[in-house]
Amino acid sequence: MVMKKSYFLLYFFVILFFNICISSIQALTLDQTTLTVPLESSGKMVILTPEQAKRGKRLFNSACATCHNGGITKTNPNIGLDPESLSLATPQRSNIEALIDYMKNPTTYDGTESIAELHPSIKSAEIFPKMRNLTDEDLFTIAGHILVQPKILSEKWGGGKVYY
């Protein structure tokens, strides 16, 4: 009986140590390079604060993750929130201003039609209540989260069924 308790305690402390190490590694990844993302299509960059990154993650998980968990798009797995998909959209959505524009007035991937009635947005906040109280600063942090995630998760962000 004493031997079982010893193994249990050993197992507990190994798991605890592993979780502390992993948390420390993840915290180290949010350095200035990781938090630097494109602000606009001209190439101007912005450095998010750790607080903005944290808030963006929380808001993304609340407002967007139902359909975009892990950067995928559940309704169309061919188009994710990975850098390649965002840069190939028309107009490109690979910077904060462009993502904010999309969250306010979403269009099809080729940019030819509005999909505000189908995709949560500020324009369709009466249909999608989660969007009602989001400010421009909230949209900024959500966009920042989307652009930071590929730096943290690499190809797993937007990787679809291969990773999730």
XYZ file of C-alpha atoms in Angstrom, residues 64-146:
83
model
C -14.623 33.086 -33.315
C -13.400 29.697 -32.094
C -16.747 27.966 -32.563
C -16.033 27.923 -36.303
C -12.295 28.733 -36.363
C -10.812 26.623 -33.559
C -7.106 26.160 -34.242
C -7.269 28.513 -37.228
C -9.372 26.219 -39.390
C -12.673 27.120 -41.017
C -15.236 24.439 -40.167
C -17.596 25.480 -42.939
C -14.822 25.340 -45.561
C -11.730 23.336 -44.534
C -9.909 24.460 -47.704
C -9.660 28.032 -46.378
C -8.135 28.599 -42.952
C -6.641 31.453 -40.996
C -3.099 30.404 -41.842
C -0.796 33.016 -43.438
C -0.982 31.474 -46.910
C -4.790 31.436 -47.012
C -4.980 34.993 -45.682
C -2.473 36.283 -48.238
C -4.216 34.556 -51.170
C -7.621 36.068 -50.369
C -8.883 38.981 -52.447
C -8.291 41.444 -50.977
C -5.447 40.034 -48.937
C -6.301 39.543 -45.262
C -2.750 39.111 -43.979
C -2.553 42.261 -41.846
C -4.463 43.748 -38.937
C -6.317 46.437 -40.893
C -7.505 43.935 -43.503
C -8.710 41.479 -40.855
C -10.568 44.272 -39.047
C -12.189 45.221 -42.357
C -13.238 41.584 -42.819
C -14.670 41.359 -39.290
C -16.701 44.490 -39.994
C -17.853 43.537 -43.500
C -16.961 39.968 -44.569
C -16.785 39.013 -48.223
C -16.271 35.791 -50.140
C -12.691 34.584 -50.527
C -12.523 36.191 -53.988
C -13.926 39.446 -52.564
C -16.851 39.642 -54.977
C -19.833 39.241 -52.614
C -20.766 40.245 -49.104
C -21.338 37.310 -46.746
C -22.373 39.431 -43.750
C -25.613 37.458 -43.357
C -23.654 34.183 -43.159
C -20.479 35.144 -41.283
C -20.468 36.877 -37.889
C -19.504 40.508 -38.312
C -20.103 43.968 -36.933
C -22.374 44.613 -39.915
C -24.562 41.648 -38.944
C -24.424 42.104 -35.170
C -28.217 41.858 -34.924
C -27.961 38.273 -36.255
C -24.754 37.362 -34.385
C -25.041 38.736 -30.823
C -21.422 37.902 -29.906
C -20.327 40.684 -32.259
C -22.540 43.396 -30.736
C -20.206 44.676 -28.058
C -16.868 44.315 -29.844
C -15.024 47.610 -30.175
C -12.380 48.520 -32.757
C -9.745 47.790 -30.087
C -11.303 44.337 -29.570
C -11.164 43.678 -33.309
C -7.530 44.849 -33.318
C -6.590 42.338 -30.615
C -8.506 39.498 -32.316
C -6.710 40.252 -35.588
C -3.420 40.362 -33.716
C -4.151 36.960 -32.189
C -4.860 35.493 -35.634
